[in-house]
Amino acid sequence: RKLLNFSYSFSSDSFYPISGTASPPSDDGSSPKILLERPFVYFGKTYDNIYVNNNGHLTFNASYDSYSPQRFPLYGSRDLIAPFWTDLDNRRSGSVLYNQYTNGSVLQQATRDINSYFPNLSFSADLVFVATWYEVAYLSMTGTKTTFQAVLISGGQKSFVLFNYGSIASATQSVQAGYDTINSIHHFTIPGSFSSSATGNNSTFSLSSNVNVTGRWAFQNSTKLKV
């Protein structure tokens, strides 16, 4: 199946460009295996490829079709980045997009952001990978629109993940947001996960932050630092 490229305008200062290749519409589907143009170091492990899974998470060694979120820590065998793990459906509305950058203004933006949030690192980005779930519906809730983004930023042996949250449609289903690692040596859950404040106009994800930028959460993927 031919993959299509899209670009959207979105009125939020916290979002990186919403553009790139669209994953095929599929319930519990995923992108194909994506070759990263630079290695990405995730808590000490170096990866050269990634999968953007439709149900709101990213994995490295294989795609992951789980639609039922589980609470971190999982103590499992998978490195998992989960900006919004829940049962989503891009078949009728919305797009799951991914793009990567190795030069230009997006790298400059990432470098500025990381040095602002994590001072004294003298960081310089050489890879930015952006995955966006744009106005995607919940399963069996056609017409709902939820937008969020995961931004993976790498520079040498240092790497970071940003989560950006836009409009989050109301839902009764559970959501897990955060990250987990193999055997859960490192893990983090964003406050509001598995609660009624995960979704809707008062979503904790959209209204709060750990870096004083509303709707943005930032993490350093380091075996020495845990944010």
JSON list of C-alpha atoms in Angstrom, two decimals, residues 2-88:
[
{"chain": "A", "resi": 2, "resn": "LYS", "atom": "CA", "xyz": [1.38, 3.40, -0.94]},
{"chain": "A", "resi": 3, "resn": "LEU", "atom": "CA", "xyz": [2.06, 5.68, 2.01]},
{"chain": "A", "resi": 4, "resn": "LEU", "atom": "CA", "xyz": [0.89, 9.27, 1.64]},
{"chain": "A", "resi": 5, "resn": "ASN", "atom": "CA", "xyz": [2.48, 12.48, 2.88]},
{"chain": "A", "resi": 6, "resn": "PHE", "atom": "CA", "xyz": [0.38, 15.11, 4.65]},
{"chain": "A", "resi": 7, "resn": "SER", "atom": "CA", "xyz": [0.87, 18.47, 6.31]},
{"chain": "A", "resi": 8, "resn": "TYR", "atom": "CA", "xyz": [-1.56, 20.24, 8.66]},
{"chain": "A", "resi": 9, "resn": "SER", "atom": "CA", "xyz": [-1.81, 23.68, 10.18]},
{"chain": "A", "resi": 10, "resn": "PHE", "atom": "CA", "xyz": [-2.40, 23.57, 13.91]},
{"chain": "A", "resi": 11, "resn": "SER", "atom": "CA", "xyz": [-2.72, 26.53, 16.27]},
{"chain": "A", "resi": 12, "resn": "SER", "atom": "CA", "xyz": [-0.49, 25.52, 19.17]},
{"chain": "A", "resi": 13, "resn": "ASP", "atom": "CA", "xyz": [2.90, 26.96, 20.00]},
{"chain": "A", "resi": 14, "resn": "SER", "atom": "CA", "xyz": [3.97, 23.77, 21.72]},
{"chain": "A", "resi": 15, "resn": "PHE", "atom": "CA", "xyz": [3.57, 21.49, 18.70]},
{"chain": "A", "resi": 16, "resn": "TYR", "atom": "CA", "xyz": [6.36, 20.62, 16.31]},
{"chain": "A", "resi": 17, "resn": "PRO", "atom": "CA", "xyz": [5.39, 20.53, 12.59]},
{"chain": "A", "resi": 18, "resn": "ILE", "atom": "CA", "xyz": [2.43, 18.23, 11.93]},
{"chain": "A", "resi": 19, "resn": "SER", "atom": "CA", "xyz": [3.49, 16.68, 8.66]},
{"chain": "A", "resi": 20, "resn": "GLY", "atom": "CA", "xyz": [5.06, 13.62, 7.10]},
{"chain": "A", "resi": 21, "resn": "THR", "atom": "CA", "xyz": [4.09, 10.12, 6.13]},
{"chain": "A", "resi": 22, "resn": "ALA", "atom": "CA", "xyz": [0.68, 8.82, 7.19]},
{"chain": "A", "resi": 23, "resn": "SER", "atom": "CA", "xyz": [0.36, 5.34, 8.63]},
{"chain": "A", "resi": 24, "resn": "PRO", "atom": "CA", "xyz": [-2.26, 3.17, 6.90]},
{"chain": "A", "resi": 25, "resn": "PRO", "atom": "CA", "xyz": [-5.76, 3.44, 8.40]},
{"chain": "A", "resi": 26, "resn": "SER", "atom": "CA", "xyz": [-6.14, 0.35, 10.54]},
{"chain": "A", "resi": 27, "resn": "ASP", "atom": "CA", "xyz": [-7.65, -0.65, 13.86]},
{"chain": "A", "resi": 28, "resn": "ASP", "atom": "CA", "xyz": [-4.74, -1.58, 16.15]},
{"chain": "A", "resi": 29, "resn": "GLY", "atom": "CA", "xyz": [-2.32, -1.08, 13.24]},
{"chain": "A", "resi": 30, "resn": "SER", "atom": "CA", "xyz": [1.12, 0.46, 13.00]},
{"chain": "A", "resi": 31, "resn": "SER", "atom": "CA", "xyz": [3.51, 2.19, 10.69]},
{"chain": "A", "resi": 32, "resn": "PRO", "atom": "CA", "xyz": [5.93, 0.04, 8.74]},
{"chain": "A", "resi": 33, "resn": "LYS", "atom": "CA", "xyz": [9.40, -0.33, 10.22]},
{"chain": "A", "resi": 34, "resn": "ILE", "atom": "CA", "xyz": [10.96, 3.16, 10.05]},
{"chain": "A", "resi": 35, "resn": "LEU", "atom": "CA", "xyz": [14.72, 3.44, 9.63]},
{"chain": "A", "resi": 36, "resn": "LEU", "atom": "CA", "xyz": [16.06, 6.27, 11.75]},
{"chain": "A", "resi": 37, "resn": "GLU", "atom": "CA", "xyz": [18.50, 8.56, 9.96]},
{"chain": "A", "resi": 38, "resn": "ARG", "atom": "CA", "xyz": [20.60, 8.81, 13.13]},
{"chain": "A", "resi": 39, "resn": "PRO", "atom": "CA", "xyz": [20.81, 6.37, 16.05]},
{"chain": "A", "resi": 40, "resn": "PHE", "atom": "CA", "xyz": [18.56, 7.05, 19.02]},
{"chain": "A", "resi": 41, "resn": "VAL", "atom": "CA", "xyz": [19.85, 6.12, 22.48]},
{"chain": "A", "resi": 42, "resn": "TYR", "atom": "CA", "xyz": [17.02, 5.15, 24.82]},
{"chain": "A", "resi": 43, "resn": "PHE", "atom": "CA", "xyz": [18.21, 4.65, 28.41]},
{"chain": "A", "resi": 44, "resn": "GLY", "atom": "CA", "xyz": [21.53, 3.20, 27.31]},
{"chain": "A", "resi": 45, "resn": "LYS", "atom": "CA", "xyz": [20.26, 1.10, 24.42]},
{"chain": "A", "resi": 46, "resn": "THR", "atom": "CA", "xyz": [20.90, 2.26, 20.85]},
{"chain": "A", "resi": 47, "resn": "TYR", "atom": "CA", "xyz": [18.18, 1.85, 18.23]},
{"chain": "A", "resi": 48, "resn": "ASP", "atom": "CA", "xyz": [18.25, 2.36, 14.47]},
{"chain": "A", "resi": 49, "resn": "ASN", "atom": "CA", "xyz": [14.55, 1.88, 13.76]},
{"chain": "A", "resi": 50, "resn": "ILE", "atom": "CA", "xyz": [11.18, 2.63, 15.29]},
{"chain": "A", "resi": 51, "resn": "TYR", "atom": "CA", "xyz": [7.46, 1.88, 14.90]},
{"chain": "A", "resi": 52, "resn": "VAL", "atom": "CA", "xyz": [4.63, 4.37, 15.39]},
{"chain": "A", "resi": 53, "resn": "ASN", "atom": "CA", "xyz": [1.68, 2.36, 16.65]},
{"chain": "A", "resi": 54, "resn": "ASN", "atom": "CA", "xyz": [-1.86, 3.60, 16.09]},
{"chain": "A", "resi": 55, "resn": "ASN", "atom": "CA", "xyz": [-2.95, 3.13, 19.70]},
{"chain": "A", "resi": 56, "resn": "GLY", "atom": "CA", "xyz": [-0.80, 5.96, 20.99]},
{"chain": "A", "resi": 57, "resn": "HIS", "atom": "CA", "xyz": [2.63, 4.45, 21.58]},
{"chain": "A", "resi": 58, "resn": "LEU", "atom": "CA", "xyz": [6.03, 3.90, 19.94]},
{"chain": "A", "resi": 59, "resn": "THR", "atom": "CA", "xyz": [8.24, 0.82, 20.06]},
{"chain": "A", "resi": 60, "resn": "PHE", "atom": "CA", "xyz": [11.63, -0.07, 18.64]},
{"chain": "A", "resi": 61, "resn": "ASN", "atom": "CA", "xyz": [12.20, -3.75, 17.87]},
{"chain": "A", "resi": 62, "resn": "ALA", "atom": "CA", "xyz": [8.71, -4.60, 16.62]},
{"chain": "A", "resi": 63, "resn": "SER", "atom": "CA", "xyz": [5.29, -3.06, 16.20]},
{"chain": "A", "resi": 64, "resn": "TYR", "atom": "CA", "xyz": [2.87, -3.32, 19.12]},
{"chain": "A", "resi": 65, "resn": "ASP", "atom": "CA", "xyz": [-0.89, -3.60, 18.65]},
{"chain": "A", "resi": 66, "resn": "SER", "atom": "CA", "xyz": [-2.04, -3.37, 22.26]},
{"chain": "A", "resi": 67, "resn": "TYR", "atom": "CA", "xyz": [-5.17, -1.22, 22.62]},
{"chain": "A", "resi": 68, "resn": "SER", "atom": "CA", "xyz": [-5.71, -1.87, 26.33]},
{"chain": "A", "resi": 69, "resn": "PRO", "atom": "CA", "xyz": [-3.41, 0.32, 28.42]},
{"chain": "A", "resi": 70, "resn": "GLN", "atom": "CA", "xyz": [-1.56, -1.13, 31.38]},
{"chain": "A", "resi": 71, "resn": "ARG", "atom": "CA", "xyz": [-0.14, 0.73, 34.33]},
{"chain": "A", "resi": 72, "resn": "PHE", "atom": "CA", "xyz": [3.58, 1.39, 34.37]},
{"chain": "A", "resi": 73, "resn": "PRO", "atom": "CA", "xyz": [5.85, -0.23, 35.48]},
{"chain": "A", "resi": 74, "resn": "LEU", "atom": "CA", "xyz": [5.18, -3.28, 33.31]},
{"chain": "A", "resi": 75, "resn": "TYR", "atom": "CA", "xyz": [8.38, -5.20, 34.18]},
{"chain": "A", "resi": 76, "resn": "GLY", "atom": "CA", "xyz": [8.29, -6.51, 30.62]},
{"chain": "A", "resi": 77, "resn": "SER", "atom": "CA", "xyz": [10.63, -7.10, 27.70]},
{"chain": "A", "resi": 78, "resn": "ARG", "atom": "CA", "xyz": [9.78, -3.96, 25.70]},
{"chain": "A", "resi": 79, "resn": "ASP", "atom": "CA", "xyz": [11.01, -0.38, 25.59]},
{"chain": "A", "resi": 80, "resn": "LEU", "atom": "CA", "xyz": [7.85, 1.68, 25.25]},
{"chain": "A", "resi": 81, "resn": "ILE", "atom": "CA", "xyz": [7.16, 5.39, 24.73]},
{"chain": "A", "resi": 82, "resn": "ALA", "atom": "CA", "xyz": [3.47, 6.09, 25.31]},
{"chain": "A", "resi": 83, "resn": "PRO", "atom": "CA", "xyz": [2.19, 9.64, 24.95]},
{"chain": "A", "resi": 84, "resn": "PHE", "atom": "CA", "xyz": [-1.45, 8.44, 24.97]},
{"chain": "A", "resi": 85, "resn": "TRP", "atom": "CA", "xyz": [-1.93, 4.67, 25.16]},
{"chain": "A", "resi": 86, "resn": "THR", "atom": "CA", "xyz": [-5.60, 3.87, 24.62]},
{"chain": "A", "resi": 87, "resn": "ASP", "atom": "CA", "xyz": [-7.92, 2.36, 22.01]},
{"chain": "A", "resi": 88, "resn": "LEU", "atom": "CA", "xyz": [-7.75, 4.67, 18.99]}
]
